[in-house]
Amino acid sequence: MNMAIKHRWAVAGLMLALLATFAIASAGVQQRFTSQDYTLQVTRLTQLPGVPWGMAWLNRHTLIISLRHGELLSLRLDKLSAQQPAWQKITGLPTIWARGQGGLLDVVKGPDGWFYFTYSKPQQGQGVTALAKAQLLQDELGKVSIAFWQELFVSDSASDTNRHYGSRIAFDKQHLYFSIGDRGVRENGQNTLNHAGSIVRLNLDGSIPSDNPFVGNSQFADAIYSYGHRNPQGLAYDELKQRLWAIEHGPRGGDELNLIEAGANYGWPITSHGKEYWGPLKVGEAETMQGIHSPSKVYVPSIAPGSLLLYQAKAFSQWQGNLFTGALKLQHLNRIVLDEQGNAIAEERLLTELNERIRALSVGPQGLLYFTTDSGNLYQLSPEN
């Protein structure tokens, strides 16, 4: 290697080191934004080494974060420092099919205290959406380890694309729901013999509830709870009103917020409010059709929703009962106001000036909102005192 090349490599290495130093040092930077109800304070907490896809709380100080490329992190929020990253890698994951939109996806703490994961699993040279659960143990020094990893459900959702895996998790008191995209094959939305393009419902041990809507019907896979979905990347269960919400990516235009009912068909690709990517033609036969559930809210143009959260805490008392979704394309935090019947009656687009693709959402122990972005940032959102 000649001296000129060595010099260029040295300069490149210095620049990377400076960028890393700036990323760590800039943690704690605060910005102010306004909303209809609050002056908001957004604090950048840390930079994470990848696309943070899911978040779950181990305890009041420790956040568990999944990275789409196949790593799991623990983050001590009481140990944030400008000198070193506060996150540690958690080992013990199975092989992850981290290609395209696949990878390590959601992580949620279940009502039984176990942590549940969705991820794309390699299967005969393709990826399928899978579900597992594990115990996460933290030692006296704060290190987190995986114990008792159990694979619960491997969906029938293989395709030759690496698109539209879903996949978010939600719970009622006894059951688990998780979403699976159509895997880039439109016909899967109405193909009820496989799990692609559906929301499945399971018992917490991965078995199929006997009261699932299609149990015993030879034209449907037993795990299916609802179908006709394109790519649902947000799920939220309202325990107070006992209803399940999902938000999904439409094609070019036509993202949908849906109130999920057992056995319902949500239309994809027969009905859609979107257009083809390659031209101005509408997708589907119509926007609405008899026998197909219409969305509670449609986004045209698409915002590209990356998550869904129902807020029920006290820190933002005026937002109780509101839904929140992170927007990936029209970069903002989307707040949806519902009436008592579950109709979406208003929305507000927050943090537009942040210019970030907002991905995962979580409510912290104090009722504050936390969110990640595809740039790797973790932020805290709080009302200004």
Tab-separated table of C-alpha atoms in Angstrom:
chain	number	residue	atom	x	y	z
A	1	MET	CA	0.000	0.000	0.000
A	2	ASN	CA	1.554	3.373	-1.047
A	3	MET	CA	1.740	6.398	1.239
A	4	ALA	CA	-1.192	8.212	-0.456
A	5	ILE	CA	-3.555	5.287	0.138
A	6	LYS	CA	-2.333	4.942	3.744
A	7	HIS	CA	-3.016	8.641	4.269
A	8	ARG	CA	-6.542	8.367	2.877
A	9	TRP	CA	-7.286	5.386	5.132
A	10	ALA	CA	-5.938	7.281	8.143
A	11	VAL	CA	-8.124	10.302	7.362
A	12	ALA	CA	-11.175	8.058	6.876
A	13	GLY	CA	-10.511	6.350	10.198
A	14	LEU	CA	-10.185	9.708	11.962
A	15	MET	CA	-13.448	10.936	10.463
A	16	LEU	CA	-15.292	7.788	11.603
A	17	ALA	CA	-13.875	8.199	15.093
A	18	LEU	CA	-14.952	11.840	15.192
A	19	LEU	CA	-18.456	10.922	13.993
A	20	ALA	CA	-18.742	8.243	16.665
A	21	THR	CA	-17.540	10.678	19.323
A	22	PHE	CA	-20.072	13.267	18.168
A	23	ALA	CA	-22.898	10.693	18.237
A	24	ILE	CA	-22.130	9.784	21.849
A	25	ALA	CA	-21.442	13.329	22.972
A	26	SER	CA	-24.652	14.642	21.441
A	27	ALA	CA	-26.763	12.327	23.589
A	28	GLY	CA	-28.894	14.349	25.955
A	29	VAL	CA	-29.548	17.116	23.415
A	30	GLN	CA	-33.049	18.514	23.945
A	31	GLN	CA	-35.422	20.110	21.465
A	32	ARG	CA	-38.789	21.774	21.952
A	33	PHE	CA	-41.858	21.172	19.803
A	34	THR	CA	-45.458	22.257	20.099
A	35	SER	CA	-48.671	20.281	19.899
A	36	GLN	CA	-52.328	21.160	20.312
A	37	ASP	CA	-52.165	20.233	24.000
A	38	TYR	CA	-48.557	20.505	25.161
A	39	THR	CA	-45.178	22.050	24.715
A	40	LEU	CA	-43.097	18.939	24.104
A	41	GLN	CA	-39.526	18.253	25.113
A	42	VAL	CA	-37.681	15.707	22.985
A	43	THR	CA	-34.435	14.356	24.437
A	44	ARG	CA	-32.053	12.307	22.349
A	45	LEU	CA	-30.832	9.602	24.711
A	46	THR	CA	-28.343	7.562	22.685
A	47	GLN	CA	-27.283	6.231	19.290
A	48	LEU	CA	-27.880	2.535	18.652
A	49	PRO	CA	-25.847	0.384	16.219
A	50	GLY	CA	-28.532	-0.445	13.684
A	51	VAL	CA	-32.239	-0.051	12.959
A	52	PRO	CA	-34.051	-0.444	16.311
A	53	TRP	CA	-37.252	-2.303	15.467
A	54	GLY	CA	-38.859	-3.169	18.828
A	55	MET	CA	-38.648	-2.102	22.491
A	56	ALA	CA	-39.765	-3.654	25.780
A	57	TRP	CA	-39.052	-2.800	29.421
A	58	LEU	CA	-37.202	-5.348	31.556
A	59	ASN	CA	-37.579	-3.091	34.592
A	60	ARG	CA	-37.860	0.632	35.293
A	61	HIS	CA	-34.229	1.268	34.302
A	62	THR	CA	-33.520	-1.310	31.577
A	63	LEU	CA	-34.882	-1.259	28.047
A	64	ILE	CA	-34.656	-4.266	25.713
A	65	ILE	CA	-34.231	-3.294	22.046
A	66	SER	CA	-34.280	-5.486	18.943
A	67	LEU	CA	-32.155	-4.477	15.949
A	68	ARG	CA	-33.429	-5.590	12.574
A	69	HIS	CA	-30.047	-6.931	11.455
A	70	GLY	CA	-30.339	-9.646	14.119
A	71	GLU	CA	-28.993	-8.339	17.414
A	72	LEU	CA	-30.697	-7.846	20.778
A	73	LEU	CA	-29.554	-5.101	23.162
A	74	SER	CA	-30.127	-4.131	26.766
A	75	LEU	CA	-29.930	-0.431	27.559
A	76	ARG	CA	-29.519	0.972	31.072
A	77	LEU	CA	-31.225	4.371	31.051
A	78	ASP	CA	-29.806	5.120	34.503
A	79	LYS	CA	-26.284	4.602	33.136
A	80	LEU	CA	-26.338	6.884	30.112
A	81	SER	CA	-22.930	8.446	29.617
A	82	ALA	CA	-21.211	10.709	27.133
A	83	GLN	CA	-18.060	8.595	27.456
A	84	GLN	CA	-19.381	5.182	26.427
A	85	PRO	CA	-22.511	3.533	25.029
A	86	ALA	CA	-24.991	2.402	27.679
A	87	TRP	CA	-26.134	-0.635	25.686
A	88	GLN	CA	-24.856	-4.205	25.806
A	89	LYS	CA	-25.416	-7.069	23.396
A	90	ILE	CA	-27.529	-10.004	24.568
A	91	THR	CA	-26.357	-13.334	23.168
A	92	GLY	CA	-28.261	-16.558	22.654
A	93	LEU	CA	-30.547	-15.751	19.719
A	94	PRO	CA	-31.296	-18.351	17.044
A	95	THR	CA	-30.214	-17.832	13.434
A	96	ILE	CA	-32.019	-14.790	12.021
A	97	TRP	CA	-32.871	-14.345	8.317
A	98	ALA	CA	-31.798	-10.688	8.162
A	99	ARG	CA	-32.459	-9.848	4.524
A	100	GLY	CA	-34.526	-7.087	2.977
A	101	GLN	CA	-37.329	-6.206	5.398
A	102	GLY	CA	-36.718	-9.349	7.435
A	103	GLY	CA	-34.668	-9.719	10.583
A	104	LEU	CA	-35.193	-9.557	14.328
A	105	LEU	CA	-38.507	-7.742	14.570
A	106	ASP	CA	-40.759	-7.160	17.571
A	107	VAL	CA	-40.089	-7.752	21.262
A	108	VAL	CA	-42.876	-7.409	23.855
A	109	LYS	CA	-43.135	-8.382	27.505
A	110	GLY	CA	-46.169	-10.616	27.903
A	111	PRO	CA	-48.699	-10.767	30.740
A	112	ASP	CA	-46.916	-13.877	32.046
A	113	GLY	CA	-43.582	-12.043	32.432
A	114	TRP	CA	-41.948	-13.772	29.461
A	115	PHE	CA	-40.548	-11.803	26.543
A	116	TYR	CA	-42.030	-12.608	23.138
A	117	PHE	CA	-40.186	-12.127	19.852
A	118	THR	CA	-41.095	-12.152	16.186
A	119	TYR	CA	-38.355	-12.637	13.624
A	120	SER	CA	-37.744	-13.974	10.151
A	121	LYS	CA	-36.470	-17.524	10.273
A	122	PRO	CA	-34.504	-19.204	7.471
A	123	GLN	CA	-36.425	-22.126	6.005
A	124	GLN	CA	-35.300	-23.945	2.870
A	125	GLY	CA	-33.557	-20.878	1.468
A	126	GLN	CA	-36.391	-18.453	2.246
A	127	GLY	CA	-37.547	-16.454	5.240
A	128	VAL	CA	-40.723	-17.028	7.258
A	129	THR	CA	-42.145	-15.032	10.163
A	130	ALA	CA	-41.720	-16.919	13.440
A	131	LEU	CA	-42.658	-16.388	17.088
A	132	ALA	CA	-40.644	-17.331	20.181
A	133	LYS	CA	-40.524	-16.512	23.865
A	134	ALA	CA	-37.741	-16.418	26.433
A	135	GLN	CA	-36.880	-15.361	29.943
A	136	LEU	CA	-34.457	-12.442	30.245
A	137	LEU	CA	-32.318	-12.470	33.379
A	138	GLN	CA	-30.279	-9.535	34.723
A	139	ASP	CA	-27.340	-10.061	37.073
A	140	GLU	CA	-26.054	-7.756	39.810
A	141	LEU	CA	-23.837	-5.915	37.337
A	142	GLY	CA	-26.767	-5.233	35.005
A	143	LYS	CA	-25.829	-7.758	32.314
A	144	VAL	CA	-28.831	-9.386	30.671
A	145	SER	CA	-28.881	-12.944	29.370
A	146	ILE	CA	-31.422	-15.153	27.586
A	147	ALA	CA	-32.765	-18.224	29.359
A	148	PHE	CA	-35.266	-20.861	28.216
A	149	TRP	CA	-35.642	-19.739	24.591
A	150	GLN	CA	-38.713	-21.481	23.153
A	151	GLU	CA	-39.850	-21.363	19.549
A	152	LEU	CA	-43.653	-21.243	19.658
A	153	PHE	CA	-44.927	-20.843	16.109
A	154	VAL	CA	-43.382	-20.921	12.652
A	155	SER	CA	-45.805	-19.463	10.152
A	156	ASP	CA	-46.583	-20.822	6.717
A	157	SER	CA	-45.543	-17.630	4.946
A	158	ALA	CA	-42.530	-18.404	2.772
A	159	SER	CA	-42.026	-16.477	-0.462
A	160	ASP	CA	-39.198	-15.685	-2.837
A	161	THR	CA	-39.275	-12.019	-1.755
A	162	ASN	CA	-37.858	-10.460	1.391
A	163	ARG	CA	-40.746	-8.030	1.827
A	164	HIS	CA	-43.741	-7.671	4.116
A	165	TYR	CA	-42.914	-9.886	7.080
A	166	GLY	CA	-45.156	-7.830	9.425
A	167	SER	CA	-44.752	-8.156	12.375
A	168	ARG	CA	-45.977	-6.762	15.690
A	169	ILE	CA	-47.237	-8.472	18.839
A	170	ALA	CA	-50.157	-7.590	21.124
A	171	PHE	CA	-51.848	-9.348	24.050
A	172	ASP	CA	-55.208	-9.582	25.667
A	173	LYS	CA	-55.242	-11.272	29.086
A	174	GLN	CA	-55.114	-14.810	27.713
A	175	HIS	CA	-54.034	-14.625	24.082
A	176	LEU	CA	-51.312	-13.363	21.818
A	177	TYR	CA	-51.877	-11.722	18.439
A	178	PHE	CA	-49.200	-11.141	15.849
A	179	SER	CA	-49.297	-9.824	12.331
A	180	ILE	CA	-47.811	-11.307	9.167
A	181	GLY	CA	-47.550	-9.405	5.889
A	182	ASP	CA	-48.497	-10.779	2.494
A	183	ARG	CA	-44.772	-11.436	1.837
A	184	GLY	CA	-44.868	-9.405	-1.361
A	185	VAL	CA	-47.374	-11.796	-2.967
A	186	ARG	CA	-50.705	-10.005	-3.300
A	187	GLU	CA	-52.771	-13.154	-3.679
A	188	ASN	CA	-51.745	-14.158	-0.147
A	189	GLY	CA	-54.123	-11.564	1.243
A	190	GLN	CA	-57.041	-13.801	0.263
A	191	ASN	CA	-55.243	-17.150	0.463
A	192	THR	CA	-56.542	-18.452	3.779
A	193	LEU	CA	-54.695	-21.761	3.603
A	194	ASN	CA	-51.438	-20.085	4.654
A	195	HIS	CA	-50.674	-17.420	7.277
A	196	ALA	CA	-49.345	-14.642	5.034
A	197	GLY	CA	-51.482	-11.506	4.953
A	198	SER	CA	-53.160	-12.277	8.264
A	199	ILE	CA	-53.276	-11.603	11.976
A	200	VAL	CA	-52.959	-14.833	13.941
A	201	ARG	CA	-54.216	-15.523	17.463
A	202	LEU	CA	-52.528	-18.011	19.791
A	203	ASN	CA	-52.487	-19.074	23.400
A	204	LEU	CA	-49.409	-17.944	25.307
A	205	ASP	CA	-47.830	-21.383	24.886
A	206	GLY	CA	-48.161	-21.147	21.094
A	207	SER	CA	-51.128	-23.483	20.803
A	208	ILE	CA	-54.239	-22.511	18.853
A	209	PRO	CA	-57.287	-21.377	20.861
A	210	SER	CA	-60.302	-23.612	20.357
A	211	ASP	CA	-62.502	-20.535	19.820
A	212	ASN	CA	-60.450	-19.078	16.966
A	213	PRO	CA	-62.939	-18.123	14.237
A	214	PHE	CA	-61.859	-20.710	11.655
A	215	VAL	CA	-60.973	-23.741	13.765
A	216	GLY	CA	-62.306	-26.808	11.988
A	217	ASN	CA	-62.858	-24.981	8.682
A	218	SER	CA	-60.834	-26.778	6.010
A	219	GLN	CA	-60.620	-23.596	3.912
A	220	PHE	CA	-58.716	-21.688	6.580
A	221	ALA	CA	-55.571	-22.150	8.638
A	222	ASP	CA	-56.673	-22.563	12.265
A	223	ALA	CA	-54.413	-19.797	13.602
A	224	ILE	CA	-55.952	-17.053	11.438
A	225	TYR	CA	-57.927	-14.429	13.357
A	226	SER	CA	-58.374	-11.944	10.492
A	227	TYR	CA	-57.131	-11.813	6.906
A	228	GLY	CA	-56.937	-9.599	3.838
A	229	HIS	CA	-53.983	-7.607	5.201
A	230	ARG	CA	-51.070	-6.237	3.189
A	231	ASN	CA	-48.335	-5.498	5.735
A	232	PRO	CA	-49.522	-4.718	9.275
A	233	GLN	CA	-46.613	-3.228	11.216
A	234	GLY	CA	-48.602	-1.986	14.187
A	235	LEU	CA	-50.851	-3.775	16.693
A	236	ALA	CA	-52.367	-2.460	19.921
A	237	TYR	CA	-54.897	-4.064	22.243
A	238	ASP	CA	-57.250	-1.872	24.271
A	239	GLU	CA	-57.884	-3.766	27.512
A	240	LEU	CA	-60.484	-1.284	28.743
A	241	LYS	CA	-62.675	-1.610	25.659
A	242	GLN	CA	-61.490	-5.100	24.700
A	243	ARG	CA	-60.672	-4.315	21.095
A	244	LEU	CA	-57.688	-4.865	18.844
A	245	TRP	CA	-56.282	-2.204	16.521
A	246	ALA	CA	-53.942	-2.735	13.571
A	247	ILE	CA	-52.262	-0.320	11.206
A	248	GLU	CA	-50.778	-1.419	7.917
A	249	HIS	CA	-48.896	-0.230	4.875
A	250	GLY	CA	-50.979	0.271	1.781
A	251	PRO	CA	-49.444	0.464	-1.686
A	252	ARG	CA	-48.809	3.982	-3.060
A	253	GLY	CA	-51.361	5.681	-0.827
A	254	GLY	CA	-53.947	3.840	1.231
A	255	ASP	CA	-52.311	3.036	4.556
A	256	GLU	CA	-55.070	1.685	6.818
A	257	LEU	CA	-56.008	1.828	10.482
A	258	ASN	CA	-58.328	-1.103	11.186
A	259	LEU	CA	-60.418	-2.204	14.139
A	260	ILE	CA	-59.893	-5.966	14.062
A	261	GLU	CA	-62.811	-8.347	14.458
A	262	ALA	CA	-62.648	-12.117	14.650
A	263	GLY	CA	-62.975	-13.755	11.235
A	264	ALA	CA	-63.136	-10.494	9.288
A	265	ASN	CA	-61.754	-9.939	5.802
A	266	TYR	CA	-59.972	-6.581	5.381
A	267	GLY	CA	-59.892	-6.769	1.633
A	268	TRP	CA	-56.323	-6.794	0.356
A	269	PRO	CA	-55.849	-6.890	-2.604
A	270	ILE	CA	-59.509	-6.874	-3.692
A	271	THR	CA	-60.166	-3.506	-2.033
A	272	SER	CA	-57.620	-0.750	-1.574
A	273	HIS	CA	-57.368	3.040	-1.448
A	274	GLY	CA	-53.907	3.014	-3.035
A	275	LYS	CA	-52.371	3.123	-6.499
A	276	GLU	CA	-49.772	1.091	-8.329
A	277	TYR	CA	-46.144	2.087	-7.790
A	278	TRP	CA	-45.504	2.016	-11.518
A	279	GLY	CA	-48.406	4.231	-12.601
A	280	PRO	CA	-51.621	6.106	-11.728
A	281	LEU	CA	-53.851	3.018	-11.803
A	282	LYS	CA	-55.772	2.113	-8.671
A	283	VAL	CA	-55.044	-1.189	-6.917
A	284	GLY	CA	-57.949	-3.583	-6.461
A	285	GLU	CA	-61.489	-3.714	-7.755
A	286	ALA	CA	-62.866	-0.963	-5.518
A	287	GLU	CA	-62.189	1.028	-2.358
A	288	THR	CA	-65.050	-0.637	-0.487
A	289	MET	CA	-67.093	-3.772	-1.066
A	290	GLN	CA	-69.889	-5.615	0.677
A	291	GLY	CA	-68.605	-8.306	3.013
A	292	ILE	CA	-65.228	-6.612	3.455
A	293	HIS	CA	-64.427	-4.505	6.508
A	294	SER	CA	-63.555	-0.932	5.637
A	295	PRO	CA	-60.733	0.819	7.490
A	296	SER	CA	-61.395	3.194	10.373
A	297	LYS	CA	-58.908	5.624	8.859
A	298	VAL	CA	-57.066	5.859	5.538
A	299	TYR	CA	-53.874	7.805	4.838
A	300	VAL	CA	-53.599	9.241	1.335
A	301	PRO	CA	-50.782	9.943	0.648
A	302	SER	CA	-49.148	7.173	2.642
A	303	ILE	CA	-47.342	8.017	5.847
A	304	ALA	CA	-45.797	4.477	6.015
A	305	PRO	CA	-46.744	3.460	9.581
A	306	GLY	CA	-44.058	1.591	11.503
A	307	SER	CA	-45.784	0.823	14.807
A	308	LEU	CA	-48.928	1.387	16.881
A	309	LEU	CA	-49.369	2.322	20.528
A	310	LEU	CA	-52.453	2.973	22.662
A	311	TYR	CA	-51.650	5.578	25.308
A	312	GLN	CA	-53.278	5.058	28.731
A	313	ALA	CA	-50.738	6.608	31.141
A	314	LYS	CA	-50.961	9.858	33.150
A	315	ALA	CA	-47.960	11.927	32.037
A	316	PHE	CA	-49.909	13.084	28.957
A	317	SER	CA	-53.347	13.059	30.574
A	318	GLN	CA	-55.026	14.767	27.619
A	319	TRP	CA	-53.814	12.009	25.310
A	320	GLN	CA	-55.288	9.085	27.219
A	321	GLY	CA	-57.095	6.755	24.841
A	322	ASN	CA	-55.267	8.126	21.790
A	323	LEU	CA	-53.444	5.928	19.305
A	324	PHE	CA	-49.914	6.783	18.151
A	325	THR	CA	-48.049	5.500	15.136
A	326	GLY	CA	-44.562	6.254	13.904
A	327	ALA	CA	-44.424	7.501	10.313
A	328	LEU	CA	-41.517	6.312	8.175
A	329	LYS	CA	-42.194	8.104	4.887
A	330	LEU	CA	-43.881	11.337	6.036
A	331	GLN	CA	-41.504	11.522	8.959
A	332	HIS	CA	-43.487	12.352	12.101
A	333	LEU	CA	-45.322	10.962	15.108
A	334	ASN	CA	-48.980	10.517	14.216
A	335	ARG	CA	-51.594	10.983	16.984
A	336	ILE	CA	-55.074	9.580	16.322
A	337	VAL	CA	-58.062	10.688	18.400
A	338	LEU	CA	-60.869	8.140	18.817
A	339	ASP	CA	-64.441	8.568	19.970
A	340	GLU	CA	-66.198	6.137	22.323
A	341	GLN	CA	-67.269	3.917	19.441
A	342	GLY	CA	-63.720	3.664	18.100
A	343	ASN	CA	-64.124	6.040	15.184
A	344	ALA	CA	-61.006	7.991	14.238
A	345	ILE	CA	-62.272	11.564	14.507
A	346	ALA	CA	-59.054	13.609	14.387
A	347	GLU	CA	-55.308	13.361	13.982
A	348	GLU	CA	-52.252	15.458	14.755
A	349	ARG	CA	-48.819	15.212	13.142
A	350	LEU	CA	-46.114	15.771	15.725
A	351	LEU	CA	-42.333	16.260	15.532
A	352	THR	CA	-42.300	16.916	11.794
A	353	GLU	CA	-39.236	19.150	12.149
A	354	LEU	CA	-37.241	16.281	13.639
A	355	ASN	CA	-36.883	14.804	10.126
A	356	GLU	CA	-36.637	11.219	11.388
A	357	ARG	CA	-38.217	7.930	10.267
A	358	ILE	CA	-39.977	7.005	13.511
A	359	ARG	CA	-40.119	3.247	14.032
A	360	ALA	CA	-40.753	1.724	17.488
A	361	LEU	CA	-42.869	3.280	20.255
A	362	SER	CA	-43.044	2.515	23.964
A	363	VAL	CA	-44.461	3.996	27.169
A	364	GLY	CA	-41.940	4.154	30.002
A	365	PRO	CA	-42.514	3.499	33.711
A	366	GLN	CA	-43.279	7.189	34.330
A	367	GLY	CA	-45.733	7.423	31.455
A	368	LEU	CA	-43.316	9.209	29.117
A	369	LEU	CA	-43.136	8.229	25.463
A	370	TYR	CA	-39.993	6.669	23.994
A	371	PHE	CA	-39.377	6.159	20.298
A	372	THR	CA	-36.636	4.941	17.999
A	373	THR	CA	-35.757	6.018	14.489
A	374	ASP	CA	-34.256	4.192	11.546
A	375	SER	CA	-31.126	6.309	11.937
A	376	GLY	CA	-30.521	4.477	15.242
A	377	ASN	CA	-31.561	7.240	17.596
A	378	LEU	CA	-33.506	6.667	20.804
A	379	TYR	CA	-35.592	9.607	22.012
A	380	GLN	CA	-37.675	10.434	25.067
A	381	LEU	CA	-40.782	12.593	24.688
A	382	SER	CA	-42.077	14.446	27.728
A	383	PRO	CA	-44.402	17.396	28.447
A	384	GLU	CA	-42.469	20.509	29.360
A	385	ASN	CA	-42.927	21.508	33.003
